[in-house]
mmCIF file of C-alpha atoms in Angstrom:
data_model
loop_
_atom_site.group_PDB
_atom_site.id
_atom_site.type_symbol
_atom_site.label_atom_id
_atom_site.label_comp_id
_atom_site.label_asym_id
_atom_site.label_seq_id
_atom_site.Cartn_x
_atom_site.Cartn_y
_atom_site.Cartn_z
ATOM 1 C CA MET A 1 0.000 0.000 0.000
ATOM 2 C CA THR A 2 1.171 3.540 -0.680
ATOM 3 C CA ASP A 3 1.993 5.955 2.113
ATOM 4 C CA VAL A 4 0.766 8.967 0.121
ATOM 5 C CA LYS A 5 -1.482 11.085 2.341
ATOM 6 C CA PHE A 6 -5.101 11.845 1.498
ATOM 7 C CA ASN A 7 -6.637 14.487 3.758
ATOM 8 C CA THR A 8 -10.076 15.214 2.306
ATOM 9 C CA ALA A 9 -12.636 13.196 0.335
ATOM 10 C CA LEU A 10 -15.776 14.294 -1.481
ATOM 11 C CA ILE A 11 -18.558 11.802 -2.204
ATOM 12 C CA VAL A 12 -21.060 13.059 -4.776
ATOM 13 C CA GLY A 13 -24.417 11.320 -4.854
ATOM 14 C CA ALA A 14 -24.292 10.535 -1.151
ATOM 15 C CA GLY A 15 -27.001 8.624 0.660
ATOM 16 C CA ALA A 16 -27.566 5.291 2.350
ATOM 17 C CA GLY A 17 -25.866 2.110 1.241
ATOM 18 C CA LEU A 18 -22.534 2.310 -0.563
ATOM 19 C CA SER A 19 -22.012 6.041 -0.004
ATOM 20 C CA ALA A 20 -22.573 5.615 3.719
ATOM 21 C CA SER A 21 -20.120 2.710 3.872
ATOM 22 C CA LEU A 22 -17.549 4.791 2.010
ATOM 23 C CA ALA A 23 -18.030 7.749 4.332
ATOM 24 C CA ARG A 24 -17.620 5.603 7.445
ATOM 25 C CA LEU A 25 -14.509 3.859 6.144
ATOM 26 C CA LEU A 26 -12.803 7.045 4.969
ATOM 27 C CA ALA A 27 -13.589 8.762 8.268
ATOM 28 C CA ARG A 28 -12.035 5.839 10.177
ATOM 29 C CA GLU A 29 -8.922 6.348 8.049
ATOM 30 C CA GLY A 30 -8.668 9.877 9.434
ATOM 31 C CA ILE A 31 -9.840 11.479 6.176
ATOM 32 C CA ARG A 32 -12.135 14.501 6.333
ATOM 33 C CA VAL A 33 -15.304 13.648 4.425
ATOM 34 C CA ALA A 34 -17.667 15.919 2.508
ATOM 35 C CA LEU A 35 -21.013 14.590 1.280
ATOM 36 C CA ALA A 36 -22.960 16.039 -1.643
ATOM 37 C CA ALA A 37 -26.517 15.235 -2.700
ATOM 38 C CA ARG A 38 -29.460 16.981 -4.311
ATOM 39 C CA SER A 39 -31.051 17.078 -0.877
ATOM 40 C CA THR A 40 -29.172 16.837 2.415
ATOM 41 C CA ASP A 41 -32.317 16.056 4.437
ATOM 42 C CA ASP A 42 -31.365 12.389 4.866
ATOM 43 C CA LEU A 43 -27.670 12.940 5.585
ATOM 44 C CA GLY A 44 -27.941 14.245 9.147
ATOM 45 C CA ALA A 45 -27.328 10.960 10.954
ATOM 46 C CA LEU A 46 -24.447 9.986 8.677
ATOM 47 C CA SER A 47 -22.878 13.416 9.052
ATOM 48 C CA ARG A 48 -23.030 13.176 12.838
ATOM 49 C CA GLU A 49 -21.635 9.646 12.829
ATOM 50 C CA THR A 50 -18.693 10.423 10.547
ATOM 51 C CA GLY A 51 -18.109 14.112 11.218
ATOM 52 C CA ALA A 52 -18.786 14.757 7.540
ATOM 53 C CA LEU A 53 -20.032 18.052 6.172
ATOM 54 C CA ALA A 54 -23.069 17.884 3.875
ATOM 55 C CA PHE A 55 -23.576 20.060 0.811
ATOM 56 C CA SER A 56 -26.590 20.388 -1.460
ATOM 57 C CA CYS A 57 -25.768 20.004 -5.163
ATOM 58 C CA ASP A 58 -27.445 18.856 -8.358
ATOM 59 C CA ALA A 59 -24.441 17.306 -10.079
ATOM 60 C CA SER A 60 -25.940 17.831 -13.532
ATOM 61 C CA LYS A 61 -25.891 21.639 -13.093
ATOM 62 C CA ARG A 62 -22.580 23.351 -13.817
ATOM 63 C CA PRO A 63 -23.064 26.352 -11.477
ATOM 64 C CA GLU A 64 -24.002 24.077 -8.590
ATOM 65 C CA VAL A 65 -20.966 21.839 -9.122
ATOM 66 C CA GLU A 66 -18.651 24.833 -9.305
ATOM 67 C CA LYS A 67 -20.150 26.192 -6.084
ATOM 68 C CA LEU A 68 -19.856 22.787 -4.436
ATOM 69 C CA PHE A 69 -16.111 22.647 -4.979
ATOM 70 C CA THR A 70 -15.658 26.244 -3.874
ATOM 71 C CA ASP A 71 -17.601 25.553 -0.678
ATOM 72 C CA VAL A 72 -15.850 22.243 0.055
ATOM 73 C CA GLU A 73 -12.453 23.806 -0.525
ATOM 74 C CA ALA A 74 -13.266 26.665 1.843
ATOM 75 C CA ALA A 75 -14.542 24.325 4.556
ATOM 76 C CA CYS A 76 -12.220 21.324 4.247
ATOM 77 C CA GLY A 77 -9.510 22.132 1.746
ATOM 78 C CA PRO A 78 -9.338 20.801 -1.808
ATOM 79 C CA PRO A 79 -10.487 17.161 -1.938
ATOM 80 C CA ALA A 80 -7.726 14.695 -2.750
ATOM 81 C CA ILE A 81 -10.290 11.912 -3.209
ATOM 82 C CA VAL A 82 -13.447 12.441 -5.263
ATOM 83 C CA ILE A 83 -15.987 9.638 -5.681
ATOM 84 C CA TYR A 84 -18.830 10.046 -8.165
ATOM 85 C CA ASN A 85 -21.727 7.876 -7.036
ATOM 86 C CA ALA A 86 -24.680 9.730 -8.570
ATOM 87 C CA SER A 87 -26.988 8.196 -11.157
ATOM 88 C CA TYR A 88 -30.556 8.398 -12.402
ATOM 89 C CA ARG A 89 -32.727 5.681 -13.920
ATOM 90 C CA ALA A 90 -35.543 5.832 -16.425
ATOM 91 C CA ARG A 91 -37.120 2.477 -17.232
ATOM 92 C CA GLY A 92 -39.569 1.239 -19.805
ATOM 93 C CA PRO A 93 -39.999 0.081 -23.390
ATOM 94 C CA LEU A 94 -37.941 2.180 -25.788
ATOM 95 C CA ILE A 95 -40.951 3.483 -27.695
ATOM 96 C CA ASP A 96 -42.637 4.650 -24.496
ATOM 97 C CA LEU A 97 -39.695 6.450 -22.867
ATOM 98 C CA ASP A 98 -40.128 10.121 -22.013
ATOM 99 C CA PRO A 99 -37.287 11.976 -23.786
ATOM 100 C CA ALA A 100 -37.046 14.401 -20.874
ATOM 101 C CA GLU A 101 -36.454 11.488 -18.508
ATOM 102 C CA VAL A 102 -33.835 10.040 -20.855
ATOM 103 C CA GLU A 103 -32.100 13.406 -20.974
ATOM 104 C CA ARG A 104 -32.146 13.552 -17.177
ATOM 105 C CA ALA A 105 -30.664 10.058 -16.871
ATOM 106 C CA ILE A 106 -27.760 10.925 -19.153
ATOM 107 C CA ALA A 107 -27.271 14.317 -17.498
ATOM 108 C CA VAL A 108 -26.951 12.858 -14.001
ATOM 109 C CA SER A 109 -25.153 9.599 -14.758
ATOM 110 C CA ALA A 110 -22.655 10.930 -17.300
ATOM 111 C CA PHE A 111 -22.598 14.723 -17.702
ATOM 112 C CA GLY A 112 -22.592 15.188 -13.935
ATOM 113 C CA GLY A 113 -19.599 12.868 -13.733
ATOM 114 C CA PHE A 114 -17.786 15.068 -16.238
ATOM 115 C CA LEU A 115 -18.610 18.278 -14.367
ATOM 116 C CA VAL A 116 -17.441 16.859 -11.043
ATOM 117 C CA ALA A 117 -14.322 15.277 -12.514
ATOM 118 C CA GLN A 118 -13.354 18.494 -14.293
ATOM 119 C CA GLN A 119 -13.506 20.525 -11.089
ATOM 120 C CA ALA A 120 -11.627 17.817 -9.194
ATOM 121 C CA ALA A 121 -8.882 17.496 -11.801
ATOM 122 C CA ARG A 122 -8.302 21.236 -11.989
ATOM 123 C CA ARG A 123 -7.470 21.237 -8.295
ATOM 124 C CA MET A 124 -5.500 17.989 -8.254
ATOM 125 C CA LEU A 125 -3.252 18.962 -11.148
ATOM 126 C CA ALA A 126 -1.734 21.742 -9.068
ATOM 127 C CA SER A 127 -0.258 19.168 -6.677
ATOM 128 C CA ARG A 128 -0.063 16.292 -9.184
ATOM 129 C CA HIS A 129 -1.835 14.159 -6.611
ATOM 130 C CA GLY A 130 -5.342 12.770 -6.212
ATOM 131 C CA ALA A 131 -7.793 9.960 -6.874
ATOM 132 C CA ILE A 132 -11.046 10.184 -8.830
ATOM 133 C CA LEU A 133 -13.296 7.121 -8.679
ATOM 134 C CA PHE A 134 -16.509 6.513 -10.615
ATOM 135 C CA THR A 135 -19.193 4.052 -9.547
ATOM 136 C CA GLY A 136 -20.277 1.957 -12.487
ATOM 137 C CA ALA A 137 -22.840 -0.811 -12.803
ATOM 138 C CA SER A 138 -23.697 -3.918 -14.794
ATOM 139 C CA ALA A 139 -25.140 -1.447 -17.299
ATOM 140 C CA SER A 140 -21.664 0.025 -17.827
ATOM 141 C CA VAL A 141 -20.760 -2.976 -19.975
ATOM 142 C CA LYS A 142 -24.090 -4.464 -21.084
ATOM 143 C CA GLY A 143 -27.388 -2.793 -21.877
ATOM 144 C CA TYR A 144 -30.507 -4.503 -20.576
ATOM 145 C CA ALA A 145 -33.958 -4.513 -22.143
ATOM 146 C CA GLN A 146 -36.155 -1.600 -21.061
ATOM 147 C CA SER A 147 -33.164 0.107 -19.430
ATOM 148 C CA ALA A 148 -31.602 1.995 -22.335
ATOM 149 C CA PRO A 149 -31.235 5.388 -20.567
ATOM 150 C CA PHE A 150 -29.302 3.893 -17.655
ATOM 151 C CA ALA A 151 -27.010 1.996 -20.028
ATOM 152 C CA MET A 152 -26.448 5.147 -22.120
ATOM 153 C CA GLY A 153 -25.386 7.102 -19.051
ATOM 154 C CA LYS A 154 -23.228 4.369 -17.561
ATOM 155 C CA PHE A 155 -21.518 3.556 -20.869
ATOM 156 C CA ALA A 156 -20.648 7.242 -21.220
ATOM 157 C CA LEU A 157 -19.333 7.424 -17.656
ATOM 158 C CA ARG A 158 -17.084 4.434 -18.320
ATOM 159 C CA GLY A 159 -15.750 6.092 -21.462
ATOM 160 C CA LEU A 160 -15.055 9.260 -19.505
ATOM 161 C CA ALA A 161 -13.127 7.275 -16.885
ATOM 162 C CA GLN A 162 -11.030 5.495 -19.503
ATOM 163 C CA SER A 163 -10.135 8.727 -21.260
ATOM 164 C CA MET A 164 -9.316 10.493 -17.997
ATOM 165 C CA ALA A 165 -7.146 7.619 -16.773
ATOM 166 C CA ARG A 166 -4.982 7.841 -19.887
ATOM 167 C CA GLU A 167 -4.757 11.624 -19.762
ATOM 168 C CA LEU A 168 -4.374 12.252 -16.044
ATOM 169 C CA GLY A 169 -2.534 9.156 -14.828
ATOM 170 C CA PRO A 170 0.850 10.361 -16.113
ATOM 171 C CA GLN A 171 0.209 13.613 -14.226
ATOM 172 C CA GLY A 172 -0.185 11.898 -10.868
ATOM 173 C CA ILE A 173 -3.978 11.583 -10.706
ATOM 174 C CA HIS A 174 -5.353 8.068 -10.304
ATOM 175 C CA VAL A 175 -8.665 7.588 -12.138
ATOM 176 C CA ALA A 176 -10.588 4.344 -11.723
ATOM 177 C CA HIS A 177 -13.995 2.981 -12.671
ATOM 178 C CA ILE A 178 -15.627 0.416 -10.358
ATOM 179 C CA VAL A 179 -18.174 -1.883 -11.999
ATOM 180 C CA ILE A 180 -20.789 -2.952 -9.443
ATOM 181 C CA ASP A 181 -22.143 -6.035 -11.202
ATOM 182 C CA GLY A 182 -24.955 -7.189 -8.931
ATOM 183 C CA GLY A 183 -27.408 -6.068 -6.309
ATOM 184 C CA ILE A 184 -26.186 -4.353 -3.140
ATOM 185 C CA LYS A 185 -27.387 -5.647 0.209
ATOM 186 C CA SER A 186 -29.329 -3.190 2.368
ATOM 187 C CA PRO A 187 -31.875 -3.228 5.213
ATOM 188 C CA ARG A 188 -34.585 -3.119 2.560
ATOM 189 C CA ARG A 189 -32.924 -5.709 0.341
ATOM 190 C CA GLY A 190 -31.898 -8.783 2.268
ATOM 191 C CA GLU A 191 -30.432 -12.015 1.015
ATOM 192 C CA PRO A 192 -32.557 -15.174 0.768
ATOM 193 C CA ALA A 193 -31.774 -17.686 3.493
ATOM 194 C CA ASP A 194 -30.820 -20.275 0.868
ATOM 195 C CA ALA A 195 -28.476 -17.898 -0.999
ATOM 196 C CA PRO A 196 -25.853 -16.487 1.383
ATOM 197 C CA ALA A 197 -23.481 -13.844 0.008
ATOM 198 C CA SER A 198 -25.621 -13.503 -3.106
ATOM 199 C CA LEU A 199 -25.684 -9.705 -2.783
ATOM 200 C CA LEU A 200 -22.742 -7.316 -2.646
ATOM 201 C CA ASP A 201 -21.886 -6.159 0.881
ATOM 202 C CA PRO A 202 -21.549 -2.332 0.790
ATOM 203 C CA ASP A 203 -18.789 -2.396 3.425
ATOM 204 C CA ALA A 204 -16.820 -4.869 1.312
ATOM 205 C CA ILE A 205 -17.314 -2.679 -1.761
ATOM 206 C CA ALA A 206 -16.020 0.312 0.199
ATOM 207 C CA ALA A 207 -12.945 -1.662 1.232
ATOM 208 C CA THR A 208 -12.172 -2.267 -2.440
ATOM 209 C CA TYR A 209 -12.466 1.464 -3.167
ATOM 210 C CA LEU A 210 -10.007 2.178 -0.374
ATOM 211 C CA HIS A 211 -7.609 -0.450 -1.722
ATOM 212 C CA VAL A 212 -7.721 1.200 -5.152
ATOM 213 C CA ILE A 213 -7.163 4.631 -3.617
ATOM 214 C CA HIS A 214 -4.058 3.409 -1.794
ATOM 215 C CA GLN A 215 -2.539 1.451 -4.687
ATOM 216 C CA PRO A 216 1.110 2.306 -5.385
ATOM 217 C CA ARG A 217 1.630 4.099 -8.686
ATOM 218 C CA SER A 218 3.469 1.102 -10.113
ATOM 219 C CA VAL A 219 0.247 -0.940 -10.035
ATOM 220 C CA TRP A 220 -2.600 1.514 -10.581
ATOM 221 C CA THR A 221 -5.756 -0.080 -11.917
ATOM 222 C CA ALA A 222 -8.184 1.748 -14.183
ATOM 223 C CA GLU A 223 -11.117 -0.605 -13.667
ATOM 224 C CA VAL A 224 -12.303 -3.178 -11.151
ATOM 225 C CA GLU A 225 -15.348 -5.450 -11.513
ATOM 226 C CA LEU A 226 -17.122 -6.561 -8.341
ATOM 227 C CA ARG A 227 -19.791 -9.244 -8.275
ATOM 228 C CA PRO A 228 -21.072 -11.885 -5.853
ATOM 229 C CA TRP A 229 -19.773 -15.372 -6.419
ATOM 230 C CA VAL A 230 -23.166 -16.518 -7.727
ATOM 231 C CA GLU A 231 -23.640 -13.602 -10.144
ATOM 232 C CA LYS A 232 -23.605 -14.521 -13.820
ATOM 233 C CA PHE A 233 -21.056 -12.739 -16.022
#
């Protein structure tokens, strides 16, 4: 593991589940955590538990993203770790999809990732140090029926991550895309008694993110796929 120091992390698209596991783990590592979501109403308990600061931001809106980074920098310093966990789904038969909903799905899942990554990279380039991680999904690599908008957004986010990794890696910024290929366990989504470990444990996912963040430069990865042992490829 590398001994490079990370002082501040920003999680965009924060909420329960994976984001909460990431916030708890990073806080235990002594990293100051900032949480960003469209609404901060549900982040109070997590903020108190982790000491994180919560910021309201619609990641698909350029002015709000720019303000987010200005506010986080003023309160915590420039984030050395930025995790983009925001997405938006629109489901249904292709011919019935609302174009406005499709536009929203792409704006949040992909364009928001670009806006956040651009602001993060501008700050990280000054020190030639930082990690930008994108949360992908099964839809990042395979489009499912009646889920075209989600696949469009996630495919685009994966392309963004690949391009950024090639451009920014040689400048000291580690960019990685994490494919979450399977359902994530939660209080509302439990595992069947006859299928143990059939859902991804959010704490275990978070541990993988932390491993990627701390990878030495000689072995940086640009993509990791995570799936339960029973998940079909």
